[in-house]
PDB file of N, CA, C and O in Angstrom:
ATOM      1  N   UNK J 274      20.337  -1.997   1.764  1.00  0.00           N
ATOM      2  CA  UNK J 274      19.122  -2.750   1.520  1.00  0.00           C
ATOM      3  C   UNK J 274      18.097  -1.913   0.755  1.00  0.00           C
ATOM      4  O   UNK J 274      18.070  -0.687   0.651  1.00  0.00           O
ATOM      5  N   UNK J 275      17.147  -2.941   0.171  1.00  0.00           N
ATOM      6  CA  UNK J 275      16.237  -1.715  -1.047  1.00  0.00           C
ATOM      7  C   UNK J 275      14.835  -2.487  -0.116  1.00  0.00           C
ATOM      8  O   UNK J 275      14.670  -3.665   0.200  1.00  0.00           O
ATOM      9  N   UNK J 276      14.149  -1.513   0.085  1.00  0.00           N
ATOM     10  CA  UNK J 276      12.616  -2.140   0.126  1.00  0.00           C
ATOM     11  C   UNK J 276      12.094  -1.558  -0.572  1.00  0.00           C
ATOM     12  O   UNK J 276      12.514  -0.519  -1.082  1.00  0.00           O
ATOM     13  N   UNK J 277      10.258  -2.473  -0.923  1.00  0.00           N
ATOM     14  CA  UNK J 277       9.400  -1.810  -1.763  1.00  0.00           C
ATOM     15  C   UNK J 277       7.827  -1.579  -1.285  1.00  0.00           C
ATOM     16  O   UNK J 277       6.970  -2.358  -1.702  1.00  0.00           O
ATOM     17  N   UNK J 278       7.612  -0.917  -0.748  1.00  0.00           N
ATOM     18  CA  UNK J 278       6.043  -0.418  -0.850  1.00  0.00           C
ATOM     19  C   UNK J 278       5.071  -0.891  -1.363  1.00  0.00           C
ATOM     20  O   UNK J 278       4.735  -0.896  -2.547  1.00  0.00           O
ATOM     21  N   UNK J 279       4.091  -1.734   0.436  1.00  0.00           N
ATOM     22  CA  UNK J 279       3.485  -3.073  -0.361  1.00  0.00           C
ATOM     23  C   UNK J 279       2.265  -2.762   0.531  1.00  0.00           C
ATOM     24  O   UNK J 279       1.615  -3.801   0.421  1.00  0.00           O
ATOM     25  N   UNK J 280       1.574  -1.950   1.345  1.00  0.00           N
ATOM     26  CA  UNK J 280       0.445  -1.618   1.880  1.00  0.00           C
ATOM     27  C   UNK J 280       0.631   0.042   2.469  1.00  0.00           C
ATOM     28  O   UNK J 280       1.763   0.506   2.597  1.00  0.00           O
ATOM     29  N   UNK J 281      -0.270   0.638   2.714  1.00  0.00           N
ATOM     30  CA  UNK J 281      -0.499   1.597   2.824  1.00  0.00           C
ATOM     31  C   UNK J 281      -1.607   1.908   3.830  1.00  0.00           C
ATOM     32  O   UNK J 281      -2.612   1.489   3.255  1.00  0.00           O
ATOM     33  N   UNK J 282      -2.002   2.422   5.045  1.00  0.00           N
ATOM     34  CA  UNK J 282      -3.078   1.974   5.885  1.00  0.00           C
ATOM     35  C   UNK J 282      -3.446   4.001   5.618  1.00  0.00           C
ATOM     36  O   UNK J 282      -2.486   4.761   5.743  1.00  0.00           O
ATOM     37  N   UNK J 283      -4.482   4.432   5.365  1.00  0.00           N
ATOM     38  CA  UNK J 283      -4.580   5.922   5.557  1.00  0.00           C
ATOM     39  C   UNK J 283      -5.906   5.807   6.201  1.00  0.00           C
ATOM     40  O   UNK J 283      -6.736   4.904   6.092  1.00  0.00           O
ATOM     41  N   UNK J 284      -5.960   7.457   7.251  1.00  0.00           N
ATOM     42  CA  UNK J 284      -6.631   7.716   8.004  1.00  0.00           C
ATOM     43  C   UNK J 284      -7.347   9.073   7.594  1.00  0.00           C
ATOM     44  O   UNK J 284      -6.747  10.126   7.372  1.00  0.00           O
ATOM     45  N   UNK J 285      -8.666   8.895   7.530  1.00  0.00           N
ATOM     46  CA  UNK J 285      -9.298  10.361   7.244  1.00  0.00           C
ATOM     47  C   UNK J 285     -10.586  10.599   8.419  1.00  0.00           C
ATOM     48  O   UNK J 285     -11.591   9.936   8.679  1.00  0.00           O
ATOM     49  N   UNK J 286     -10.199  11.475   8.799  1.00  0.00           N
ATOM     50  CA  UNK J 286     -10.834  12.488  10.054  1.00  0.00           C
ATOM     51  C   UNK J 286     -10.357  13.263  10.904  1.00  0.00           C
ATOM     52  O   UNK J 286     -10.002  14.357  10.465  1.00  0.00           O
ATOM     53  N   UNK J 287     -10.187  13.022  12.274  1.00  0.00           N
ATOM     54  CA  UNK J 287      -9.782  13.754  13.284  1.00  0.00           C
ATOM     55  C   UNK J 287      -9.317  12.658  14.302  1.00  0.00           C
ATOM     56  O   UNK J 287      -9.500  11.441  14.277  1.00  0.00           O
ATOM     57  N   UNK J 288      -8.704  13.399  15.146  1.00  0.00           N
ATOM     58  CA  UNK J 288      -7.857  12.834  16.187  1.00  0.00           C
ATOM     59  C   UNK J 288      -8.901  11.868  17.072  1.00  0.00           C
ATOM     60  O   UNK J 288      -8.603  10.740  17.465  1.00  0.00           O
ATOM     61  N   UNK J 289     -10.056  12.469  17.285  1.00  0.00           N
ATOM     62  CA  UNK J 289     -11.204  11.911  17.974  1.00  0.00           C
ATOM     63  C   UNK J 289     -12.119  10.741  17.274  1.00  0.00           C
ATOM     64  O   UNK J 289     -13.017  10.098  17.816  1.00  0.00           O
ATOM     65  N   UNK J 290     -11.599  10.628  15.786  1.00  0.00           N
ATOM     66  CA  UNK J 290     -12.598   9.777  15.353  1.00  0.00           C
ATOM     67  C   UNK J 290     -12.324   9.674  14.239  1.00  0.00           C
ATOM     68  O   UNK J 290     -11.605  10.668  14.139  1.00  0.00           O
ATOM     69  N   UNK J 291     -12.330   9.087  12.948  1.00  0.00           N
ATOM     70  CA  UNK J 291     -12.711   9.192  11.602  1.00  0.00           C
ATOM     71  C   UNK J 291     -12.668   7.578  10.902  1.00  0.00           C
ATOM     72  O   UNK J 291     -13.491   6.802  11.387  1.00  0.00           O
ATOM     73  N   UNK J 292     -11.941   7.137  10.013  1.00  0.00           N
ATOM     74  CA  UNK J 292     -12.043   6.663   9.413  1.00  0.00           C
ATOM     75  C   UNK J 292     -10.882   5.590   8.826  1.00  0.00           C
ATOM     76  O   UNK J 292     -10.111   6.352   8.243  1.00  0.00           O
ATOM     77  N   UNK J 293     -10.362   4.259   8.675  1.00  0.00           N
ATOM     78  CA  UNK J 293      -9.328   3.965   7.940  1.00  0.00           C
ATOM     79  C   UNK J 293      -9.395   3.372   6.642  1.00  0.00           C
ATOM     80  O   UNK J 293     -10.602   3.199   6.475  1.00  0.00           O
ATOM     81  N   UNK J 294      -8.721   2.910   5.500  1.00  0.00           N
ATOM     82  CA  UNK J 294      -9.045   2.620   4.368  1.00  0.00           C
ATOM     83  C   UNK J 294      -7.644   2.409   3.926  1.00  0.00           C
ATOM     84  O   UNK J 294      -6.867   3.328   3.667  1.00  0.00           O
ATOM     85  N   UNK J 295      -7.252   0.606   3.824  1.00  0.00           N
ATOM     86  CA  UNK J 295      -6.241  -0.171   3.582  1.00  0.00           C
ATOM     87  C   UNK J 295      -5.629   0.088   1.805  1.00  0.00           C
ATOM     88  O   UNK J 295      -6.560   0.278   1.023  1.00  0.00           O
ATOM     89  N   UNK J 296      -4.599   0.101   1.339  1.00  0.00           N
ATOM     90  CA  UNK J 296      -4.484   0.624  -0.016  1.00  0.00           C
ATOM     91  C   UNK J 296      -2.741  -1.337   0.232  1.00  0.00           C
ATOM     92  O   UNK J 296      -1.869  -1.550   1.075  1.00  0.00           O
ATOM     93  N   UNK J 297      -3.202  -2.117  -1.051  1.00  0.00           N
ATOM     94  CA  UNK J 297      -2.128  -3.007  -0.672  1.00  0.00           C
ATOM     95  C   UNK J 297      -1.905  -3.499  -1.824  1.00  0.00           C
ATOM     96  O   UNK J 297      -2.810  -4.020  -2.476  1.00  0.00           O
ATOM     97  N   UNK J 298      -0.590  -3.404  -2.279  1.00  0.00           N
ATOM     98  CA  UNK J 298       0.109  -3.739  -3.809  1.00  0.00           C
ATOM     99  C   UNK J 298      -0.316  -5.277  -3.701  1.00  0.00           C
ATOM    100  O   UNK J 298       0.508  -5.874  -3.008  1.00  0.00           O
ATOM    101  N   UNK J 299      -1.308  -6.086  -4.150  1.00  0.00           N
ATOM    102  CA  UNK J 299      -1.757  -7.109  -4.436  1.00  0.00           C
ATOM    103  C   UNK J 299      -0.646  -7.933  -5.080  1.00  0.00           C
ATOM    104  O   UNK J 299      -0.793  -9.145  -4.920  1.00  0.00           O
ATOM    105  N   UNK J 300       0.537  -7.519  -5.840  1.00  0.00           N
ATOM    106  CA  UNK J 300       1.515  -8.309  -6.332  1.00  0.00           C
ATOM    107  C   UNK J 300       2.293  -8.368  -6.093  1.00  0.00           C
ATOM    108  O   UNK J 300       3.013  -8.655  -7.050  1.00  0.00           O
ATOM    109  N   UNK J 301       3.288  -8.164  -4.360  1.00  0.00           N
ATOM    110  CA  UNK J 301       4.319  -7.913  -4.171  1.00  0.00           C
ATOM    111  C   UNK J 301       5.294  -9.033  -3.904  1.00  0.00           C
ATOM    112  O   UNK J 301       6.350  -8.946  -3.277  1.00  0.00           O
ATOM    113  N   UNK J 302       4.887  -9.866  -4.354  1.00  0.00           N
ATOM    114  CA  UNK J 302       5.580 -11.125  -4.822  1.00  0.00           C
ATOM    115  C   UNK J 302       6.283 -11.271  -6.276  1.00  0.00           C
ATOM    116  O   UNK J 302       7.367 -11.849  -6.353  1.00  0.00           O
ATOM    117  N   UNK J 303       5.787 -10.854  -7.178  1.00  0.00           N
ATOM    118  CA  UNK J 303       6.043  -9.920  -8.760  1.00  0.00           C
ATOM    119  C   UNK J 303       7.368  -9.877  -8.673  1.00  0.00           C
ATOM    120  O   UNK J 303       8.075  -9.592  -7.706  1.00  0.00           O
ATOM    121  N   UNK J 304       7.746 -10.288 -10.132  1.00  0.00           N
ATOM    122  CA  UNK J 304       9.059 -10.362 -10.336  1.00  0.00           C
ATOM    123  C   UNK J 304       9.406  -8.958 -10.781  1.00  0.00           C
ATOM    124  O   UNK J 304       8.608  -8.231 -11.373  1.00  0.00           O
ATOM    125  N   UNK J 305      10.486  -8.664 -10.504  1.00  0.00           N
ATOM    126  CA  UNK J 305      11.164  -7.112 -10.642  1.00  0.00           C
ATOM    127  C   UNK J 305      11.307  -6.676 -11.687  1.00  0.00           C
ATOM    128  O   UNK J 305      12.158  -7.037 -12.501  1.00  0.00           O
ATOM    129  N   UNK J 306      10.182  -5.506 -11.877  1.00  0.00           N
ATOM    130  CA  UNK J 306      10.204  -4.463 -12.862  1.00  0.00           C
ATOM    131  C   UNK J 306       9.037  -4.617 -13.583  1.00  0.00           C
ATOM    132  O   UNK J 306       8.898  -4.191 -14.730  1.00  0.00           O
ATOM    133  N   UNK J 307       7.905  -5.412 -12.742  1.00  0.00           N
ATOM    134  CA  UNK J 307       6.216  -5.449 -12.939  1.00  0.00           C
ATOM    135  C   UNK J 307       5.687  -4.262 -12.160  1.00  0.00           C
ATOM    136  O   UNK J 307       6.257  -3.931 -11.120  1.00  0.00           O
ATOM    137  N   UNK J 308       4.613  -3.596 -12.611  1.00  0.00           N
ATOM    138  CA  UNK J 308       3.987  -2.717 -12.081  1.00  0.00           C
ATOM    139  C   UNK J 308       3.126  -3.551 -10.587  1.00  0.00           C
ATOM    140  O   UNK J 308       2.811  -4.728 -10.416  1.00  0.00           O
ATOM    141  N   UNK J 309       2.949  -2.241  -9.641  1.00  0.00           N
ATOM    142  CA  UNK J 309       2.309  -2.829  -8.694  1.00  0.00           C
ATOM    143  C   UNK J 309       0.883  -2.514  -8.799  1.00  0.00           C
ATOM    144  O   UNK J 309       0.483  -1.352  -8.881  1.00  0.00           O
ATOM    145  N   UNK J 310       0.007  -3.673  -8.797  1.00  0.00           N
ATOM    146  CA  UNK J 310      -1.248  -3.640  -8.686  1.00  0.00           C
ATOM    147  C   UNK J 310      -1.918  -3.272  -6.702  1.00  0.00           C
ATOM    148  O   UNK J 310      -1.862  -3.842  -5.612  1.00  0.00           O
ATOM    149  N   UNK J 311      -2.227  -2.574  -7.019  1.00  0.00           N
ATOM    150  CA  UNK J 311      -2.714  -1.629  -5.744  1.00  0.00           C
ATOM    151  C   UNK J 311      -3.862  -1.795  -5.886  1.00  0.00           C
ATOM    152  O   UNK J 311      -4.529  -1.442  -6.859  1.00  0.00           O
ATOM    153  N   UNK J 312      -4.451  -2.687  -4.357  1.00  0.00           N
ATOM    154  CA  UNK J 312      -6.337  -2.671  -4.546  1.00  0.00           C
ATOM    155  C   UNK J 312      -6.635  -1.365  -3.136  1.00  0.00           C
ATOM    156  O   UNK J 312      -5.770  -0.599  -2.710  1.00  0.00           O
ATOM    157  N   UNK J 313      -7.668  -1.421  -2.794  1.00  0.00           N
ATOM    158  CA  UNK J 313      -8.233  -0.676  -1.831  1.00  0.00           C
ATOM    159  C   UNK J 313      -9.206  -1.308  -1.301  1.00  0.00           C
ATOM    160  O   UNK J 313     -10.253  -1.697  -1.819  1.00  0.00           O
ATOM    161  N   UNK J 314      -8.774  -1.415  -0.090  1.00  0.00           N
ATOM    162  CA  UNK J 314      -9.912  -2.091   0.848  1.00  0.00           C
ATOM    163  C   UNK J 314     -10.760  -0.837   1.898  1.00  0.00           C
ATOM    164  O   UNK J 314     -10.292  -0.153   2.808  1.00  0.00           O
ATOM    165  N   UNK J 315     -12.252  -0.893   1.297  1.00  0.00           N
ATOM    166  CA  UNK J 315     -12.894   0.000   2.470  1.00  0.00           C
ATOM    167  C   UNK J 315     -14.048  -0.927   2.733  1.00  0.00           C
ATOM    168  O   UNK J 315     -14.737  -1.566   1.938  1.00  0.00           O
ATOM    169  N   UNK J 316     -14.090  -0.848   3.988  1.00  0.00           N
ATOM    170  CA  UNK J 316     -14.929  -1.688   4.696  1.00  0.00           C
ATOM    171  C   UNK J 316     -15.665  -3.037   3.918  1.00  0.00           C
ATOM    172  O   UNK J 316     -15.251  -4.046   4.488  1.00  0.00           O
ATOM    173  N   UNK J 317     -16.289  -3.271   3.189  1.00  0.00           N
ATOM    174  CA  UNK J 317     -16.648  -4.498   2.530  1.00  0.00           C
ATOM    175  C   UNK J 317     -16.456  -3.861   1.152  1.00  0.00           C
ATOM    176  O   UNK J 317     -16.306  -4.661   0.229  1.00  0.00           O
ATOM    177  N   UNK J 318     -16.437  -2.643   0.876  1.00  0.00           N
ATOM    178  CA  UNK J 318     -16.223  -2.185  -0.760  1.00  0.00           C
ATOM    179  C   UNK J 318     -14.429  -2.448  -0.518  1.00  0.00           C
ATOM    180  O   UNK J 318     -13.645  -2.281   0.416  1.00  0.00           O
ATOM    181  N   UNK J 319     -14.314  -3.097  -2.363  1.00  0.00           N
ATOM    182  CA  UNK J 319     -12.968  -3.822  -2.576  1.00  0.00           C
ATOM    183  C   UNK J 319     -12.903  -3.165  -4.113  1.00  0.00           C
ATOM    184  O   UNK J 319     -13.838  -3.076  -4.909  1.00  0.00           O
ATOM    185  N   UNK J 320     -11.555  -2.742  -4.286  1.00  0.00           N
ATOM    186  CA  UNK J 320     -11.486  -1.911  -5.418  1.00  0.00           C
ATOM    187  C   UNK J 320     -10.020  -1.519  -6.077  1.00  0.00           C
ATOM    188  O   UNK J 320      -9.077  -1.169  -5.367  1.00  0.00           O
ATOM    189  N   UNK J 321      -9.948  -1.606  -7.329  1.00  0.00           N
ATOM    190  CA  UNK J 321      -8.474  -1.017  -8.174  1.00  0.00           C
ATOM    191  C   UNK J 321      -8.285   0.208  -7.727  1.00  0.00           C
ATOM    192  O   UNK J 321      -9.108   1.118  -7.817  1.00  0.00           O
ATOM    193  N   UNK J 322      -7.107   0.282  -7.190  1.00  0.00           N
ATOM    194  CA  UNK J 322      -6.815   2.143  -7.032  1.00  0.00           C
ATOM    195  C   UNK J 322      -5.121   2.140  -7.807  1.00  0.00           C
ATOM    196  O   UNK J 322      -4.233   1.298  -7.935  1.00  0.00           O
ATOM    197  N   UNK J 323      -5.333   3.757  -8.245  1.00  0.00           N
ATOM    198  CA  UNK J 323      -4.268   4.000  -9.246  1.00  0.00           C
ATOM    199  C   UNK J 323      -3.028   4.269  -7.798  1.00  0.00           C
ATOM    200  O   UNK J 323      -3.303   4.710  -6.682  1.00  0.00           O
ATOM    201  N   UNK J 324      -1.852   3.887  -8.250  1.00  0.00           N
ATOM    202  CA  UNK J 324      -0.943   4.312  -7.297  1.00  0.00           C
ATOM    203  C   UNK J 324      -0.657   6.078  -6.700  1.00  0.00           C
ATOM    204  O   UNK J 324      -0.041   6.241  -5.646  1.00  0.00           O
ATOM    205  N   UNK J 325      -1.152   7.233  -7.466  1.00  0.00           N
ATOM    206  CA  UNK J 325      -0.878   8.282  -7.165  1.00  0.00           C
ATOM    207  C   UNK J 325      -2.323   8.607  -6.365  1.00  0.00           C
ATOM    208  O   UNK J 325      -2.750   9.753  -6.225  1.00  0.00           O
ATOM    209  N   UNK J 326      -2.891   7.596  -5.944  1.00  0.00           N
ATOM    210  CA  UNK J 326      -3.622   7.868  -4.892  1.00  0.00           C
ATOM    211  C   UNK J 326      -3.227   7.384  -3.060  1.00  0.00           C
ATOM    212  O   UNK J 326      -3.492   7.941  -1.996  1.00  0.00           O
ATOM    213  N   UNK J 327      -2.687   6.444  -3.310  1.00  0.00           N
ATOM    214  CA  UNK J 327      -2.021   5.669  -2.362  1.00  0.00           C
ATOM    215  C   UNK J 327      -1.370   6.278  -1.245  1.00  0.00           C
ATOM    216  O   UNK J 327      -1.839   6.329  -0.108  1.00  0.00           O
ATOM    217  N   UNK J 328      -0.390   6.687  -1.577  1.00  0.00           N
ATOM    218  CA  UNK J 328       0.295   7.346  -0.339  1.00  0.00           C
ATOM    219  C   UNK J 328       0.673   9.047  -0.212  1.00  0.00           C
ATOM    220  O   UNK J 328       1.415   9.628  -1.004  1.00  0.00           O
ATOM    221  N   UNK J 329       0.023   9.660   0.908  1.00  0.00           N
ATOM    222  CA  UNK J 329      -0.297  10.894   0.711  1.00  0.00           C
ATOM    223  C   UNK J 329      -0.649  11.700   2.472  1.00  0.00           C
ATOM    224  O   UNK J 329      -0.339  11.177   3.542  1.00  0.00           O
ATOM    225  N   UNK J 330      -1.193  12.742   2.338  1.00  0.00           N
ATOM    226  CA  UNK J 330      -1.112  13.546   3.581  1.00  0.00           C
ATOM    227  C   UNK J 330      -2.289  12.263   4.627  1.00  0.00           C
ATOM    228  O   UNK J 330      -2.154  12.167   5.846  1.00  0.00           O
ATOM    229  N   UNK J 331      -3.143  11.586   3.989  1.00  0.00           N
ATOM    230  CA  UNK J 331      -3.627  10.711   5.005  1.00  0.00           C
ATOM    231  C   UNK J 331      -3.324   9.602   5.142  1.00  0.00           C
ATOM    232  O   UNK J 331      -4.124   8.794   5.613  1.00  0.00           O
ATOM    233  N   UNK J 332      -1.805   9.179   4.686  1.00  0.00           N
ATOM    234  CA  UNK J 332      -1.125   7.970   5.442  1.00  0.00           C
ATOM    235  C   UNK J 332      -0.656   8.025   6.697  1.00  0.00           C
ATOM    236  O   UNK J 332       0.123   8.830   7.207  1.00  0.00           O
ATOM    237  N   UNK J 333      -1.247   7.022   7.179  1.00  0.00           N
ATOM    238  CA  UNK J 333      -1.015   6.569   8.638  1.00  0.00           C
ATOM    239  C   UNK J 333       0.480   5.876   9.135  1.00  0.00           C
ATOM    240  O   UNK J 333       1.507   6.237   9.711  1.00  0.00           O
ATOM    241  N   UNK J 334      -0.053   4.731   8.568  1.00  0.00           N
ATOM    242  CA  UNK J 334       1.036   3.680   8.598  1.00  0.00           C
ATOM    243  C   UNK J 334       1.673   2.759   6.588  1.00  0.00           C
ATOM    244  O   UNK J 334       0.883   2.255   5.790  1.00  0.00           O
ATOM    245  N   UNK J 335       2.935   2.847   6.430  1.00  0.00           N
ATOM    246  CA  UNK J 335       3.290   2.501   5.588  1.00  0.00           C
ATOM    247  C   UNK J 335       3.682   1.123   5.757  1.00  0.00           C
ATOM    248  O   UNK J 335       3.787   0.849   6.952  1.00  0.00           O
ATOM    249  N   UNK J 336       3.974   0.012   4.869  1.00  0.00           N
ATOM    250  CA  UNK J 336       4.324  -1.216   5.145  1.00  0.00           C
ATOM    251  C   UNK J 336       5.257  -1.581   4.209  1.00  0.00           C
ATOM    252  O   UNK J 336       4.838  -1.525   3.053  1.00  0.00           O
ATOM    253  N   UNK J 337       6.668  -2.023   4.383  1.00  0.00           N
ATOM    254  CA  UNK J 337       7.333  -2.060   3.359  1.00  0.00           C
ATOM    255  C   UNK J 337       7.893  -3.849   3.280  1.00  0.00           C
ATOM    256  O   UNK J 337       8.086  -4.323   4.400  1.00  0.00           O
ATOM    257  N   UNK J 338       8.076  -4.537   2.440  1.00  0.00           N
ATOM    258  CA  UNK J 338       9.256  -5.837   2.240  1.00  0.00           C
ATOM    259  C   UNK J 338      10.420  -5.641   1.856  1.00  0.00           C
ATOM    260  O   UNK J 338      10.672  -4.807   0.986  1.00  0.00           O
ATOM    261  N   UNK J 339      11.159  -6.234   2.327  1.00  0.00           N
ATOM    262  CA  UNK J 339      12.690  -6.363   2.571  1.00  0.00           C
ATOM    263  C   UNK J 339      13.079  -6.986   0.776  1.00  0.00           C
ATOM    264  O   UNK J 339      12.673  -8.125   0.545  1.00  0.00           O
ATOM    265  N   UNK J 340      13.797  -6.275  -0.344  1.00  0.00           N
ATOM    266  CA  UNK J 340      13.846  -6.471  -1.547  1.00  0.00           C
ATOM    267  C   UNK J 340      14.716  -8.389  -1.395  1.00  0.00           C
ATOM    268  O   UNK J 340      15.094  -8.521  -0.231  1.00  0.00           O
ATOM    269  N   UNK J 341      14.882  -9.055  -1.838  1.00  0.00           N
ATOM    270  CA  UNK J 341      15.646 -10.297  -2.040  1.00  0.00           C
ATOM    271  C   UNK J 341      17.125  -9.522  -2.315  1.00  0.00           C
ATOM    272  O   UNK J 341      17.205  -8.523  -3.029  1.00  0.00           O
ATOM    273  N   UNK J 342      17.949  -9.962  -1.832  1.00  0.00           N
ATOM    274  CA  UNK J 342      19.537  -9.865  -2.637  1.00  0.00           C
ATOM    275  C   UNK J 342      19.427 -10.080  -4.226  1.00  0.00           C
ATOM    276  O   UNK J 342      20.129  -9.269  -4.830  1.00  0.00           O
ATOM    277  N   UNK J 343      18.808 -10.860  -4.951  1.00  0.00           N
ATOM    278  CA  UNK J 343      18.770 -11.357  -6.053  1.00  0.00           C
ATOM    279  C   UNK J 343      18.255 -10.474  -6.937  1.00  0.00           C
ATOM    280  O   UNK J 343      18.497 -10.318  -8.134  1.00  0.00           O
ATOM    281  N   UNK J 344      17.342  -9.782  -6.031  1.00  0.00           N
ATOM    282  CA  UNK J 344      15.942  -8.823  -7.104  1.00  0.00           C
ATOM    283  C   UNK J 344      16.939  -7.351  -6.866  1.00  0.00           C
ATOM    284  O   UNK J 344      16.749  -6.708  -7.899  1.00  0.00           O
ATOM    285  N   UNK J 345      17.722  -6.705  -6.135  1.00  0.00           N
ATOM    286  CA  UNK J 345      18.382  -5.556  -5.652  1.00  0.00           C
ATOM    287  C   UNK J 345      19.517  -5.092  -7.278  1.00  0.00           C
ATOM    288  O   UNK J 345      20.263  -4.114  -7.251  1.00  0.00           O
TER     289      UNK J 345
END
């Protein structure tokens, strides 16, 4: 099976407290071999983020979809 990388949840602070900030390929419905448009959700600020920001030492939780047989 192929999945593809369709949200990104990262955490910045400490164990006791800090911060989260949602990163989510807005097109993961996109037919295969479209770039993924990645927004960023922080608290009411909503925003384009480049993918080599996305997933990194403050990912939390990753979220992936199951590719179609068709799209593989």
């Amino acid at each position: 099976p192929v999945y593809d990388l369709i949200g990104v949840s990262n955490h910045h602070g400490t164990l006791n407290g800090g911060h989260y900030v949602a990163h989510v390929d807005t097109d993961f419905g996109r037919s295969r071999g479209q770039s993924p448009r990645w927004v960023c959700f922080n608290d009411a600020r909503v925003s384009l983020a480049q993918a080599a920001h996305i997933a990194g030492p403050t990912a939390y939780v990753l979220f992936y979809k199951l590719r179609d047989d068709s799209e593989a």
